[in-house]
PDB file of C-alpha atoms in Angstrom:
ATOM      1  CA  PHE P 223       3.910 -40.267  48.013  1.00 55.00           C
ATOM      2  CA  ASN P 224       2.165 -43.231  46.404  1.00 62.00           C
ATOM      3  CA  LEU P 225      -1.181 -42.513  44.711  1.00 64.00           C
ATOM      4  CA  LYS P 226      -3.149 -45.109  42.788  1.00 68.00           C
ATOM      5  CA  ILE P 227      -5.868 -43.970  40.406  1.00 64.00           C
ATOM      6  CA  THR P 228      -8.174 -46.361  38.602  1.00 70.00           C
ATOM      7  CA  LYS P 229      -9.038 -45.989  34.917  1.00 68.00           C
ATOM      8  CA  LYS P 230     -12.574 -44.919  35.829  1.00 67.00           C
ATOM      9  CA  GLU P 231     -11.298 -42.230  38.202  1.00 67.00           C
ATOM     10  CA  MET P 232      -8.855 -40.978  35.552  1.00 63.00           C
ATOM     11  CA  LYS P 233     -11.671 -40.725  32.980  1.00 64.00           C
ATOM     12  CA  ASN P 234     -13.759 -38.696  35.448  1.00 63.00           C
ATOM     13  CA  ILE P 235     -10.826 -36.372  36.160  1.00 62.00           C
ATOM     14  CA  LEU P 236     -10.289 -35.812  32.437  1.00 63.00           C
ATOM     15  CA  LYS P 237     -14.002 -35.169  31.837  1.00 62.00           C
ATOM     16  CA  LEU P 238     -14.165 -32.610  34.651  1.00 62.00           C
ATOM     17  CA  SER P 239     -10.987 -30.935  33.413  1.00 62.00           C
ATOM     18  CA  GLY P 240     -12.468 -30.665  29.921  1.00 58.00           C
ATOM     19  CA  ILE P 241     -15.734 -29.214  31.218  1.00 58.00           C
ATOM     20  CA  GLY P 242     -13.826 -26.683  33.315  1.00 55.00           C
ATOM     21  CA  LEU P 243     -11.709 -25.642  30.337  1.00 54.00           C
ATOM     22  CA  MET P 244     -14.812 -25.202  28.137  1.00 55.00           C
ATOM     23  CA  MET P 245     -16.479 -23.043  30.799  1.00 54.00           C
ATOM     24  CA  LEU P 246     -13.362 -20.899  31.117  1.00 49.00           C
ATOM     25  CA  LEU P 247     -13.150 -20.411  27.348  1.00 49.00           C
ATOM     26  CA  ALA P 248     -16.850 -19.518  27.127  1.00 48.00           C
ATOM     27  CA  THR P 249     -16.443 -16.904  29.865  1.00 48.00           C
ATOM     28  CA  VAL P 250     -13.290 -15.375  28.409  1.00 45.00           C
ATOM     29  CA  SER P 251     -14.646 -15.243  24.842  1.00 48.00           C
ATOM     30  CA  CYS P 252     -17.384 -12.772  25.833  1.00 52.00           C
ATOM     31  CA  GLN P 253     -15.404 -10.327  27.903  1.00 49.00           C
ATOM     32  CA  LYS P 254     -15.193  -6.612  27.128  1.00 48.00           C
ATOM     33  CA  ASN P 255     -13.896  -6.004  23.644  1.00 47.00           C
ATOM     34  CA  GLU P 256     -13.531  -2.462  22.377  1.00 43.00           C
ATOM     35  CA  LYS P 257     -12.513  -3.554  18.879  1.00 44.00           C
ATOM     36  CA  ALA P 258     -14.730  -5.245  16.336  1.00 44.00           C
ATOM     37  CA  ASP P 259     -14.804  -9.035  16.652  1.00 46.00           C
ATOM     38  CA  PRO P 260     -12.906 -11.041  14.048  1.00 47.00           C
ATOM     39  CA  MET P 261     -15.176 -12.696  11.511  1.00 44.00           C
ATOM     40  CA  PRO P 262     -15.718 -16.452  11.746  1.00 47.00           C
ATOM     41  CA  GLU P 263     -15.041 -18.563   8.693  1.00 46.00           C
ATOM     42  CA  PRO P 264     -18.047 -18.848   6.354  1.00 46.00           C
ATOM     43  CA  VAL P 265     -19.913 -22.053   7.101  1.00 45.00           C
ATOM     44  CA  GLU P 266     -23.109 -21.955   5.091  1.00 45.00           C
ATOM     45  CA  GLU P 267     -23.587 -20.569   1.620  1.00 46.00           C
ATOM     46  CA  SER P 268     -26.290 -21.004  -0.989  1.00 43.00           C
ATOM     47  CA  THR P 269     -27.040 -24.531  -2.129  1.00 50.00           C
ATOM     48  CA  PRO P 270     -27.831 -25.735  -5.660  1.00 52.00           C
ATOM     49  CA  GLU P 271     -31.558 -25.726  -4.748  1.00 72.00           C
ATOM     50  CA  GLN P 272     -31.258 -22.005  -3.968  1.00 80.00           C
ATOM     51  CA  PRO P 273     -30.450 -19.975  -7.093  1.00 88.00           C
ATOM     52  CA  MET P 274     -28.593 -16.738  -6.458  1.00 92.00           C
ATOM     53  CA  THR P 275     -30.610 -13.548  -6.031  1.00 94.00           C
ATOM     54  CA  LYS P 276     -30.016 -10.031  -4.694  1.00 95.00           C
ATOM     55  CA  ALA P 277     -30.613  -8.656  -1.222  1.00 96.00           C
ATOM     56  CA  SER P 278     -30.365  -5.236   0.368  1.00 96.00           C
ATOM     57  CA  PHE P 279     -30.396  -4.292   4.058  1.00 96.00           C
ATOM     58  CA  ALA P 280     -32.043  -0.969   4.962  1.00 96.00           C
ATOM     59  CA  LYS P 281     -29.301  -0.459   7.566  1.00 96.00           C
ATOM     60  CA  GLU P 282     -26.292  -2.662   8.423  1.00 97.00           C
ATOM     61  CA  GLU P 283     -25.211  -0.806  11.589  1.00 97.00           C
ATOM     62  CA  HIS P 284     -27.043   0.201  14.759  1.00 97.00           C
ATOM     63  CA  ASP P 285     -26.091   2.303  17.786  1.00 97.00           C
ATOM     64  CA  PHE P 286     -27.846   1.408  21.046  1.00 96.00           C
ATOM     65  CA  GLY P 287     -26.312   4.472  22.673  1.00 96.00           C
ATOM     66  CA  THR P 288     -25.765   4.399  26.439  1.00 96.00           C
ATOM     67  CA  MET P 289     -27.257   1.461  28.318  1.00 95.00           C
ATOM     68  CA  LYS P 290     -27.101   0.012  31.820  1.00 94.00           C
ATOM     69  CA  LYS P 291     -24.872  -2.980  32.536  1.00 93.00           C
ATOM     70  CA  GLY P 292     -26.999  -6.142  32.601  1.00 92.00           C
ATOM     71  CA  GLU P 293     -29.607  -4.761  30.224  1.00 94.00           C
ATOM     72  CA  VAL P 294     -30.652  -6.949  27.268  1.00 94.00           C
ATOM     73  CA  VAL P 295     -31.480  -5.038  24.088  1.00 96.00           C
ATOM     74  CA  GLN P 296     -32.371  -6.021  20.555  1.00 95.00           C
ATOM     75  CA  HIS P 297     -32.502  -4.472  17.107  1.00 97.00           C
ATOM     76  CA  VAL P 298     -34.363  -5.603  13.989  1.00 97.00           C
ATOM     77  CA  TYR P 299     -32.467  -5.272  10.695  1.00 98.00           C
ATOM     78  CA  GLU P 300     -34.729  -5.265   7.638  1.00 97.00           C
ATOM     79  CA  VAL P 301     -33.662  -7.062   4.447  1.00 97.00           C
ATOM     80  CA  THR P 302     -35.381  -6.692   1.068  1.00 97.00           C
ATOM     81  CA  ASN P 303     -35.195  -9.257  -1.728  1.00 96.00           C
ATOM     82  CA  THR P 304     -34.202  -7.005  -4.648  1.00 96.00           C
ATOM     83  CA  GLY P 305     -33.659  -9.943  -7.019  1.00 95.00           C
ATOM     84  CA  ASP P 306     -35.994 -12.071  -9.094  1.00 95.00           C
ATOM     85  CA  LYS P 307     -35.649 -15.390  -7.195  1.00 94.00           C
ATOM     86  CA  PRO P 308     -36.720 -16.319  -3.625  1.00 95.00           C
ATOM     87  CA  LEU P 309     -34.257 -15.203  -0.936  1.00 96.00           C
ATOM     88  CA  TYR P 310     -33.301 -17.658   1.814  1.00 96.00           C
ATOM     89  CA  ILE P 311     -31.452 -16.626   4.964  1.00 96.00           C
ATOM     90  CA  ASN P 312     -29.489 -19.814   5.650  1.00 95.00           C
ATOM     91  CA  SER P 313     -27.863 -18.765   8.929  1.00 95.00           C
ATOM     92  CA  VAL P 314     -26.833 -15.827  11.092  1.00 96.00           C
ATOM     93  CA  GLN P 315     -23.540 -16.261  12.933  1.00 95.00           C
ATOM     94  CA  PRO P 316     -22.698 -13.800  15.716  1.00 95.00           C
ATOM     95  CA  ALA P 317     -19.024 -13.356  16.539  1.00 91.00           C
ATOM     96  CA  CYS P 318     -19.773 -13.704  20.281  1.00 87.00           C
ATOM     97  CA  GLY P 319     -22.096 -15.754  22.478  1.00 87.00           C
ATOM     98  CA  CYS P 320     -23.451 -12.564  24.053  1.00 87.00           C
ATOM     99  CA  THR P 321     -25.335 -11.879  20.800  1.00 91.00           C
ATOM    100  CA  ALA P 322     -28.376 -14.030  19.981  1.00 93.00           C
ATOM    101  CA  PRO P 323     -29.818 -14.036  16.452  1.00 95.00           C
ATOM    102  CA  ASN P 324     -33.311 -14.662  15.141  1.00 95.00           C
ATOM    103  CA  TYR P 325     -34.263 -14.349  11.479  1.00 97.00           C
ATOM    104  CA  THR P 326     -36.884 -15.035   8.832  1.00 96.00           C
ATOM    105  CA  LYS P 327     -36.774 -18.780   8.161  1.00 95.00           C
ATOM    106  CA  ASP P 328     -39.213 -18.889   5.219  1.00 95.00           C
ATOM    107  CA  ALA P 329     -38.438 -17.895   1.629  1.00 94.00           C
ATOM    108  CA  ILE P 330     -38.608 -14.131   1.034  1.00 96.00           C
ATOM    109  CA  ALA P 331     -40.298 -13.514  -2.323  1.00 96.00           C
ATOM    110  CA  PRO P 332     -38.874 -10.959  -4.791  1.00 96.00           C
ATOM    111  CA  GLY P 333     -39.788  -7.442  -3.639  1.00 96.00           C
ATOM    112  CA  GLU P 334     -40.711  -8.676  -0.146  1.00 97.00           C
ATOM    113  CA  LYS P 335     -38.977  -8.008   3.184  1.00 97.00           C
ATOM    114  CA  GLY P 336     -37.542 -10.241   5.897  1.00 97.00           C
ATOM    115  CA  GLN P 337     -35.893  -9.588   9.238  1.00 97.00           C
ATOM    116  CA  VAL P 338     -32.751 -10.362  11.187  1.00 97.00           C
ATOM    117  CA  THR P 339     -33.010  -9.604  14.911  1.00 97.00           C
ATOM    118  CA  LEU P 340     -29.890  -9.394  17.069  1.00 96.00           C
ATOM    119  CA  SER P 341     -30.242  -9.435  20.877  1.00 94.00           C
ATOM    120  CA  PHE P 342     -27.334  -8.280  23.044  1.00 94.00           C
ATOM    121  CA  ASP P 343     -26.839  -9.185  26.719  1.00 94.00           C
ATOM    122  CA  SER P 344     -24.591  -6.555  28.318  1.00 93.00           C
ATOM    123  CA  LYS P 345     -24.041  -8.276  31.696  1.00 92.00           C
ATOM    124  CA  ASN P 346     -20.334  -9.032  31.049  1.00 92.00           C
ATOM    125  CA  PHE P 347     -19.441  -5.675  29.506  1.00 93.00           C
ATOM    126  CA  SER P 348     -18.651  -2.097  30.421  1.00 92.00           C
ATOM    127  CA  GLY P 349     -17.607   0.849  28.308  1.00 95.00           C
ATOM    128  CA  ALA P 350     -17.620   0.989  24.505  1.00 96.00           C
ATOM    129  CA  VAL P 351     -18.670  -2.293  22.859  1.00 94.00           C
ATOM    130  CA  THR P 352     -18.921  -3.213  19.169  1.00 95.00           C
ATOM    131  CA  LYS P 353     -20.335  -6.582  18.053  1.00 95.00           C
ATOM    132  CA  THR P 354     -20.977  -8.168  14.670  1.00 96.00           C
ATOM    133  CA  ALA P 355     -22.884 -11.022  13.048  1.00 96.00           C
ATOM    134  CA  GLN P 356     -22.635 -12.470   9.563  1.00 97.00           C
ATOM    135  CA  VAL P 357     -25.763 -13.211   7.537  1.00 96.00           C
ATOM    136  CA  PHE P 358     -25.406 -16.103   5.080  1.00 96.00           C
ATOM    137  CA  MET P 359     -27.992 -16.240   2.310  1.00 96.00           C
ATOM    138  CA  ASN P 360     -28.375 -17.100  -1.363  1.00 95.00           C
ATOM    139  CA  ALA P 361     -27.528 -13.548  -2.402  1.00 94.00           C
ATOM    140  CA  GLU P 362     -24.655 -12.270  -4.490  1.00 92.00           C
ATOM    141  CA  ASN P 363     -23.426 -10.071  -1.620  1.00 92.00           C
ATOM    142  CA  SER P 364     -23.443 -12.880   0.980  1.00 92.00           C
ATOM    143  CA  PRO P 365     -22.256 -12.914   3.671  1.00 95.00           C
ATOM    144  CA  VAL P 366     -23.407  -9.497   4.897  1.00 97.00           C
ATOM    145  CA  THR P 367     -21.909  -8.257   8.154  1.00 97.00           C
ATOM    146  CA  LEU P 368     -24.357  -6.559  10.535  1.00 97.00           C
ATOM    147  CA  SER P 369     -22.997  -4.625  13.497  1.00 96.00           C
ATOM    148  CA  PHE P 370     -24.054  -2.692  16.548  1.00 96.00           C
ATOM    149  CA  LYS P 371     -22.365  -0.649  19.203  1.00 95.00           C
ATOM    150  CA  ALA P 372     -23.244   0.417  22.700  1.00 96.00           C
ATOM    151  CA  ASN P 373     -21.779   2.282  25.646  1.00 96.00           C
ATOM    152  CA  VAL P 374     -22.406   0.079  28.693  1.00 95.00           C
ATOM    153  CA  GLN P 375     -22.489   1.943  32.028  1.00 94.00           C
TER     154      GLN P 375
END
């Protein structure tokens, strides 16, 4: 069996193989997981332009209860700047691609409130699910881990 492959054809084969592997990993990484997700390594912390302050979340956990498979739900977590310097939410990093974050991008003045919203797409899940996201900010207690759970039917 004699098969000749040009350099260009080999590059295309390798590209397609890489794309296929990435798609497989993306699919597998968001499958049903009854345990809490492991935390990713901290990526963003406060910068010298952001002096440390204090922050407090009204609630760090949420229970969506029972939901239908394929339903997309969201919860708003409220954060209060309890320090004396502006609070900046630098990033929110979910442990899974099925969780989409949105958060207050502007400075949160002392005594004021901001929000972190987590949206969960349940299409690839069934049964008990627990998901987490880390909130990185210029606060002494950063990162803060927010979590939610749901029973997907």
